[in-house]
PDB file of C-alpha atoms in Angstrom:
ATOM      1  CA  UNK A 108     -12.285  -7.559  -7.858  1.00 62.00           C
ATOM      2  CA  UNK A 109      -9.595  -9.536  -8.043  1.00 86.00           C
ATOM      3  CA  UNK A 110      -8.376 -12.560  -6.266  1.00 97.00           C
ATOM      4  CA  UNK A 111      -5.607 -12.652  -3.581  1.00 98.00           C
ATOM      5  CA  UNK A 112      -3.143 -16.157  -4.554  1.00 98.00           C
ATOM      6  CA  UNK A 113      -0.892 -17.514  -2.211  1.00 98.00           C
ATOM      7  CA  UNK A 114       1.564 -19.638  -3.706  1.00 98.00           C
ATOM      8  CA  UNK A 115       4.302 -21.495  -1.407  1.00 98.00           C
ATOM      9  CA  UNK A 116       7.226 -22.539  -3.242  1.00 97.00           C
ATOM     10  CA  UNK A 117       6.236 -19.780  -5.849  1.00 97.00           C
ATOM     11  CA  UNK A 118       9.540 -18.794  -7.278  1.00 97.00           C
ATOM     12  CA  UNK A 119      10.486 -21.796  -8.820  1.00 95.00           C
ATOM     13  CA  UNK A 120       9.748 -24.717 -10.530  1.00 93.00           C
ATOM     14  CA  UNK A 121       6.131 -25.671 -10.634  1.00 94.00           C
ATOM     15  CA  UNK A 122       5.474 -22.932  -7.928  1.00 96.00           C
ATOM     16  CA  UNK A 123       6.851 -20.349 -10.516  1.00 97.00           C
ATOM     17  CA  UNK A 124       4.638 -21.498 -13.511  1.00 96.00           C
ATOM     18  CA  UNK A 125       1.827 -21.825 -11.222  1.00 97.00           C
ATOM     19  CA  UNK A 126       2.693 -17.603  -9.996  1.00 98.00           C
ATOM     20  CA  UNK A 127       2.671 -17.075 -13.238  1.00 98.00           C
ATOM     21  CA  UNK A 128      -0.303 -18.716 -14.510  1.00 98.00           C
ATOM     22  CA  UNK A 129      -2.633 -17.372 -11.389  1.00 98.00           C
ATOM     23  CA  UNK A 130      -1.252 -13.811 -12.461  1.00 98.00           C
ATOM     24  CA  UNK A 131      -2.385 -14.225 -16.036  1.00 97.00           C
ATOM     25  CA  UNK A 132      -6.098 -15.370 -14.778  1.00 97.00           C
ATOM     26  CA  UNK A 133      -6.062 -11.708 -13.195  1.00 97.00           C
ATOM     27  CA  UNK A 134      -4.850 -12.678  -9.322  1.00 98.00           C
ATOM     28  CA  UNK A 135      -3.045 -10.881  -6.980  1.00 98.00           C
ATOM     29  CA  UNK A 136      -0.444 -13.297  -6.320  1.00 98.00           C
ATOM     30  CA  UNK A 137       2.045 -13.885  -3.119  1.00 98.00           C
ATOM     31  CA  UNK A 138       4.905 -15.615  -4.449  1.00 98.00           C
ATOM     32  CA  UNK A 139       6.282 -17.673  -1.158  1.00 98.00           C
ATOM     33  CA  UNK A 140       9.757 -18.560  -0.618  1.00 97.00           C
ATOM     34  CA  UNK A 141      12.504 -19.380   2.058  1.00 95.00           C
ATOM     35  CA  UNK A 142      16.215 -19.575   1.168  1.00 92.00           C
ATOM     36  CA  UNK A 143      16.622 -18.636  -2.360  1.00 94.00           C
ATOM     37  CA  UNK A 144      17.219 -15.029  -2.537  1.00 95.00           C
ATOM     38  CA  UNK A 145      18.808 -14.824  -6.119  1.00 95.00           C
ATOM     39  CA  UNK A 146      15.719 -16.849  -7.816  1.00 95.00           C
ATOM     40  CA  UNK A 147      12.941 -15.409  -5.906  1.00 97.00           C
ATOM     41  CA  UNK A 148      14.778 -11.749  -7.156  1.00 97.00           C
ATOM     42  CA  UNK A 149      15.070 -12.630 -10.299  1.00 97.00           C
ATOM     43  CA  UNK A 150      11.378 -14.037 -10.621  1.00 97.00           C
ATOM     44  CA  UNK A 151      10.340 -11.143  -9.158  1.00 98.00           C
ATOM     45  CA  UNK A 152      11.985  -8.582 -11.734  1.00 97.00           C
ATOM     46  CA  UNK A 153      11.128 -11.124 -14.457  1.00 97.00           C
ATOM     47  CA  UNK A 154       6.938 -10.738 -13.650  1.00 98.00           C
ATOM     48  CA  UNK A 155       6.577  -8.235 -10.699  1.00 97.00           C
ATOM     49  CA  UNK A 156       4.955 -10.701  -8.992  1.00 98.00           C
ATOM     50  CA  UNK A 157       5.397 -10.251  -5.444  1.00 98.00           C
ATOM     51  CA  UNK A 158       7.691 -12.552  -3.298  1.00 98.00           C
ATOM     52  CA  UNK A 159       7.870 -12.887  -0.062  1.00 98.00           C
ATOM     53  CA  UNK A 160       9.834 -15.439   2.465  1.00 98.00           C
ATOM     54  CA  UNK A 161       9.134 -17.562   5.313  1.00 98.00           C
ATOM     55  CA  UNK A 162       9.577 -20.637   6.479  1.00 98.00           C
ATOM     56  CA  UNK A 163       6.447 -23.144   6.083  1.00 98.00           C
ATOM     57  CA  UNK A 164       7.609 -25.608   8.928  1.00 98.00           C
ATOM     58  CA  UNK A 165       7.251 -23.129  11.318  1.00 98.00           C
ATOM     59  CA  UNK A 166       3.028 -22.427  12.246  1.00 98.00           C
ATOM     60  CA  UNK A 167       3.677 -18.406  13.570  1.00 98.00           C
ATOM     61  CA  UNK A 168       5.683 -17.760  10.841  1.00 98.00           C
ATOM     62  CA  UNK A 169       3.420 -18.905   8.095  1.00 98.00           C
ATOM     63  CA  UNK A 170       0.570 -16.903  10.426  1.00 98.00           C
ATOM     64  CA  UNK A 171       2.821 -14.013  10.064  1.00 98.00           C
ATOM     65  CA  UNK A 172       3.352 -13.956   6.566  1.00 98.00           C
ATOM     66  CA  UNK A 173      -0.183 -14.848   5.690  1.00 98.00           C
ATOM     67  CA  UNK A 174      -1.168 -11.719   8.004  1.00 98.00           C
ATOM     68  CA  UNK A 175       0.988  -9.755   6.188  1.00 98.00           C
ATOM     69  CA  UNK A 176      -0.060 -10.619   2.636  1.00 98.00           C
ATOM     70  CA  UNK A 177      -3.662  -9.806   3.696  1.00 98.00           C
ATOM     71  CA  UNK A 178      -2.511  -6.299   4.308  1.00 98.00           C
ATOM     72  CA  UNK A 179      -0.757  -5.282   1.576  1.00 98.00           C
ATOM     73  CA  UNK A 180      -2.704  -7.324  -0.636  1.00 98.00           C
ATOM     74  CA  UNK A 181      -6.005  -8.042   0.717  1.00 97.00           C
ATOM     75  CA  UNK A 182      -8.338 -11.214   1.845  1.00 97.00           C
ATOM     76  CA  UNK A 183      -6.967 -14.650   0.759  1.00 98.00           C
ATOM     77  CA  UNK A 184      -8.948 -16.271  -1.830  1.00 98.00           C
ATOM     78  CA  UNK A 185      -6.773 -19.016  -2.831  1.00 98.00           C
ATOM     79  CA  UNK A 186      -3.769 -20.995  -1.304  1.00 98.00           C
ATOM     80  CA  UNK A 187      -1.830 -23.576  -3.698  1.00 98.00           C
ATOM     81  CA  UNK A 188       0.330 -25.494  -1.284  1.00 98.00           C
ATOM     82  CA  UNK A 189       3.612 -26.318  -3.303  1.00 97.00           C
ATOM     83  CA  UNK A 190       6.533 -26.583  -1.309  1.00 97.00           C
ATOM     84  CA  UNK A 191       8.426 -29.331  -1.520  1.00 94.00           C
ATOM     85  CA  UNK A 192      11.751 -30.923  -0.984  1.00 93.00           C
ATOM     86  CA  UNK A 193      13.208 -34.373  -1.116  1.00 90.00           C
ATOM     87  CA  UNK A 194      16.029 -36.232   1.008  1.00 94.00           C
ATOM     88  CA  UNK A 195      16.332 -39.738  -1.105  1.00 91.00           C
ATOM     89  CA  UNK A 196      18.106 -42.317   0.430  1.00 93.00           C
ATOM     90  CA  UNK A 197      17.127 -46.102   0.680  1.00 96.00           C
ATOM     91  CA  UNK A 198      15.212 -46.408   4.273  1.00 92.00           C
ATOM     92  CA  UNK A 199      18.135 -48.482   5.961  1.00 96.00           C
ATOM     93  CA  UNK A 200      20.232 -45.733   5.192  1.00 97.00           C
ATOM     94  CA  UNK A 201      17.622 -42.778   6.123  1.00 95.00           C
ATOM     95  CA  UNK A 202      18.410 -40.481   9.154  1.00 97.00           C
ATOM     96  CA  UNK A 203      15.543 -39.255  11.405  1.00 97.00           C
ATOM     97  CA  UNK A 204      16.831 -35.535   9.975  1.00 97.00           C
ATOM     98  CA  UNK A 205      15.691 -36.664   6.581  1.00 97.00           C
ATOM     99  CA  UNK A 206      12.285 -38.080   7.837  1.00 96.00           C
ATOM    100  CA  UNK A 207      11.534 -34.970   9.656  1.00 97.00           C
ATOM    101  CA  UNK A 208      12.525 -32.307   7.210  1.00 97.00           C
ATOM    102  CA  UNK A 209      10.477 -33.744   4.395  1.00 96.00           C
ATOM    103  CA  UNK A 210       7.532 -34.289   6.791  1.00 97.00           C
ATOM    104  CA  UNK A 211       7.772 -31.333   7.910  1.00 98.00           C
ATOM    105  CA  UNK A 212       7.780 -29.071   4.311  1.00 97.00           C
ATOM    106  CA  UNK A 213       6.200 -31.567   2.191  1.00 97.00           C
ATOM    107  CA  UNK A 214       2.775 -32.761   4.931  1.00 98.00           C
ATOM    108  CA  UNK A 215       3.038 -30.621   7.971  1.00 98.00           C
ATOM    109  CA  UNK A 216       3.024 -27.088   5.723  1.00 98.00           C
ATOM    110  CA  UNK A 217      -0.181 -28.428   4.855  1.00 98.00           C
ATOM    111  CA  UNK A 218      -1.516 -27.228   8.418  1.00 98.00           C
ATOM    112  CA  UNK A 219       0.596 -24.426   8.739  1.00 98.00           C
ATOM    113  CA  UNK A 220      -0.651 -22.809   5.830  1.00 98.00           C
ATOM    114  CA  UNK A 221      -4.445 -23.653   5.500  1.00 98.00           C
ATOM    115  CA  UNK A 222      -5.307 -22.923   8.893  1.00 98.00           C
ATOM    116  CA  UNK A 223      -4.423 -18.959   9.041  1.00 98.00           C
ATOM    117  CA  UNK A 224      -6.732 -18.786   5.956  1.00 98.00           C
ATOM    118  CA  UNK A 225      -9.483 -20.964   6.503  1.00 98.00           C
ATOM    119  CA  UNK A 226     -11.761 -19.171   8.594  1.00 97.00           C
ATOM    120  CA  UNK A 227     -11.739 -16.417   6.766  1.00 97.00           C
ATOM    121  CA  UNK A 228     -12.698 -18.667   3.559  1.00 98.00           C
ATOM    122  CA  UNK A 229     -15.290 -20.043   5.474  1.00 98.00           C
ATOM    123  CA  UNK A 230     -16.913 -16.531   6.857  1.00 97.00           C
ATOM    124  CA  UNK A 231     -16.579 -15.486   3.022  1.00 97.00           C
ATOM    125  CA  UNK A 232     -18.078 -18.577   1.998  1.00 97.00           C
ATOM    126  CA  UNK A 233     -15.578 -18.776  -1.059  1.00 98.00           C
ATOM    127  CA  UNK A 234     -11.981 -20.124  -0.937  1.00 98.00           C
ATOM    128  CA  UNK A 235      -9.839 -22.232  -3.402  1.00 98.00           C
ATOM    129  CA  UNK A 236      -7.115 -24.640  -1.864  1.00 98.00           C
ATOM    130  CA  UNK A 237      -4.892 -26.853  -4.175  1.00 98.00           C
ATOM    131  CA  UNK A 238      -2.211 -29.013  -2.864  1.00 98.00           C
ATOM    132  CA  UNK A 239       0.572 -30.089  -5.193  1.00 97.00           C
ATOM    133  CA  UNK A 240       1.115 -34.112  -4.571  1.00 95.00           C
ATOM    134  CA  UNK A 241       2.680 -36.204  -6.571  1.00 91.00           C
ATOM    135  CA  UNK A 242       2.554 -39.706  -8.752  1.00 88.00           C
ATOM    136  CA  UNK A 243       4.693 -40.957  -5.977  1.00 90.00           C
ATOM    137  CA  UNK A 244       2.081 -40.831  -3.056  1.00 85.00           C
ATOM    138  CA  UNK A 245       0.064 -43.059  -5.289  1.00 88.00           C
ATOM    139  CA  UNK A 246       2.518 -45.722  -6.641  1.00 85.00           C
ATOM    140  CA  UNK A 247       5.707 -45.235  -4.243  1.00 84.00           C
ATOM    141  CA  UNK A 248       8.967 -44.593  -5.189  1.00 88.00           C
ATOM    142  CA  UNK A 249      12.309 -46.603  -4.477  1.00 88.00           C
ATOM    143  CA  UNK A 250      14.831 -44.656  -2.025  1.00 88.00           C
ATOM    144  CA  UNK A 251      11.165 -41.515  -1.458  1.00 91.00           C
ATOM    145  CA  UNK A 252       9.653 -43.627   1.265  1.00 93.00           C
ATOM    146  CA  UNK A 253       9.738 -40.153   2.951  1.00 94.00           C
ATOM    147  CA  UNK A 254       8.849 -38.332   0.267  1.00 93.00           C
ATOM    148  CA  UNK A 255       5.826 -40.758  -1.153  1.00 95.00           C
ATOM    149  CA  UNK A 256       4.148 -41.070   2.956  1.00 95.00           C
ATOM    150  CA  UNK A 257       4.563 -36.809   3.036  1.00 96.00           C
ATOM    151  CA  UNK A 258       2.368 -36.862  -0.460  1.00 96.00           C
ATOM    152  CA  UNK A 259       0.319 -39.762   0.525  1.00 96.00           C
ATOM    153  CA  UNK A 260      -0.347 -37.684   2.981  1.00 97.00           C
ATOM    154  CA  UNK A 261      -1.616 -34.646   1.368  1.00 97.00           C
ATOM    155  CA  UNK A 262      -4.044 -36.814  -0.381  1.00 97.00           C
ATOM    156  CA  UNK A 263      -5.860 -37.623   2.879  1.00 98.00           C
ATOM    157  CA  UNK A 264      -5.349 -34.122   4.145  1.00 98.00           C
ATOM    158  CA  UNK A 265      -6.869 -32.363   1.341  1.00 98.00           C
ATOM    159  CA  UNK A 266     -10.242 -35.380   1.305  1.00 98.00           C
ATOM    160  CA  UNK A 267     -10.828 -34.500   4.376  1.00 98.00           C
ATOM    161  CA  UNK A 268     -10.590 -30.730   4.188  1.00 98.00           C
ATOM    162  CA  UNK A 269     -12.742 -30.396   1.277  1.00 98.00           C
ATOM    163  CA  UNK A 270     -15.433 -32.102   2.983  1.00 98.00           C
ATOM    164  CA  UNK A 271     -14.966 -30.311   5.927  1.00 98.00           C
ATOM    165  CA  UNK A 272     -15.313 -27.303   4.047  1.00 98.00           C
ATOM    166  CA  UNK A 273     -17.611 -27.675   0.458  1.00 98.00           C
ATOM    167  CA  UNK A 274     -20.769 -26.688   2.256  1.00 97.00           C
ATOM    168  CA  UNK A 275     -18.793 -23.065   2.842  1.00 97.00           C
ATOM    169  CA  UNK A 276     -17.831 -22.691  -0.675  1.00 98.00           C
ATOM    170  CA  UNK A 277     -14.978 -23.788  -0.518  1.00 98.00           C
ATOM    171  CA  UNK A 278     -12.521 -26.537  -2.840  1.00 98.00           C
ATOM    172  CA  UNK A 279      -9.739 -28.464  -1.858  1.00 98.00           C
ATOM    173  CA  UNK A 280      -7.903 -30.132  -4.731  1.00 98.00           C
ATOM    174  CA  UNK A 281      -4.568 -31.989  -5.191  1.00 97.00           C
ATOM    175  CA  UNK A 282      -2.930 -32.835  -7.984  1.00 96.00           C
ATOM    176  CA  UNK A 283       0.050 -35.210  -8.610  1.00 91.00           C
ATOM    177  CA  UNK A 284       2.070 -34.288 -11.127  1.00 82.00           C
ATOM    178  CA  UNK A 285       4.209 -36.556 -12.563  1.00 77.00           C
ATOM    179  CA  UNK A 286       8.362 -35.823 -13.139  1.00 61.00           C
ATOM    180  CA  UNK A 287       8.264 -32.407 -14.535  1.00 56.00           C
ATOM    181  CA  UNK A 288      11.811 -31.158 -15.812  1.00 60.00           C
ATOM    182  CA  UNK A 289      12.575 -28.425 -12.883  1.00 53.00           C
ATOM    183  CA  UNK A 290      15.574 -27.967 -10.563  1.00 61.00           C
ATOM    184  CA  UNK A 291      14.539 -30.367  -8.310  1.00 50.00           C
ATOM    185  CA  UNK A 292      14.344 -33.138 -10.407  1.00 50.00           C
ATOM    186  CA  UNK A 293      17.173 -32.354 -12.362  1.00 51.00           C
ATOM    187  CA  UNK A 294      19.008 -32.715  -9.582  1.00 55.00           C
ATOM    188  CA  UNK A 295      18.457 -36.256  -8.412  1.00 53.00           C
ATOM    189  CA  UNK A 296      20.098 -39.471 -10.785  1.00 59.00           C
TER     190      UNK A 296
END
């Protein structure tokens, strides 16, 4: 039997390759996304993999959309947390908008999204939970201070989740990729 993959962020970027590679392995993967019509389309004709859109930031959605992947696709067996944005500015110069909405995707998804699926990881005794950091929740970044507390963040998160959870079979990893060449990045100087 195969297993059901949640990916947020799945249409692009790291998200995408990660779709991609989960779909190779033999998962049935939910490729997550929330404004980008066009990409998620076009990923979706380029490897069938299926898309489908809500807003992490907001708990019912994510409880909705994790409710409905379960029913066309069946139990959730893994959840890689990849969402992301960033709102650089210097700190002196950073609005309370730009605190929040990077909180809110990059940290506060964290919740939204492992808590419709983690009782029913824990009841199957299996589950698989990866959250995407980054090297700037370890070292900082000038102009991220945002961006490197919401992945500091996700460190903690995930520590205390997986031990929280091993005894039920269950992993929570993160990993903290380093600049990887995808629209994001591309786009800051």
């Amino acid at each position: 039997m195969s297993r059901v993959a949640i990916v947020t962020g799945g249409t692009r970027g790291i998200g995408a390759a990660i779709s991609v590679a989960l779909q190779a392995a033999g998962c049935k993967v939910a490729a997550i996304y929330e404004a980008n019509h066009a990409a998620a389309n076009t990923f979706h004709e380029k490897t069938s993999i299926a898309i489908y859109r809500w807003d992490v930031t907001d708990f019912d959605a994510c409880a909705n959309g994790v409710r409905k992947v379960r029913e066309d696709l069946g139990p959730i067996g893994i959840l890689v947390n990849n969402a992301g944005i960033t709102r650089d500015c210097m700190f002196h110069k950073m609005t309370v908008d730009h605190w929040d909405a990077v909180i809110n995707t990059n940290l506060s998804s964290l919740f939204n999204m492992c808590r419709p699926v983690i009782e029913e990881m824990r009841d199957r005794q299996f589950g698989r939970i990866i959250n995407i950091s980054s090297i700037n929740a370890q070292k900082g970044q000038l102009g991220q201070t945002n961006y490197s507390a919401a992945k500091a963040g996700e460190i903690g998160f995930s520590k205390a989740l997986a031990q929280e959870n091993a005894s039920r079979g269950i992993t929570v990893n993160v990993v903290c990729p380093g600049y990887v060449k995808t629209e994001m990045i591309m786009a800051m100087d």
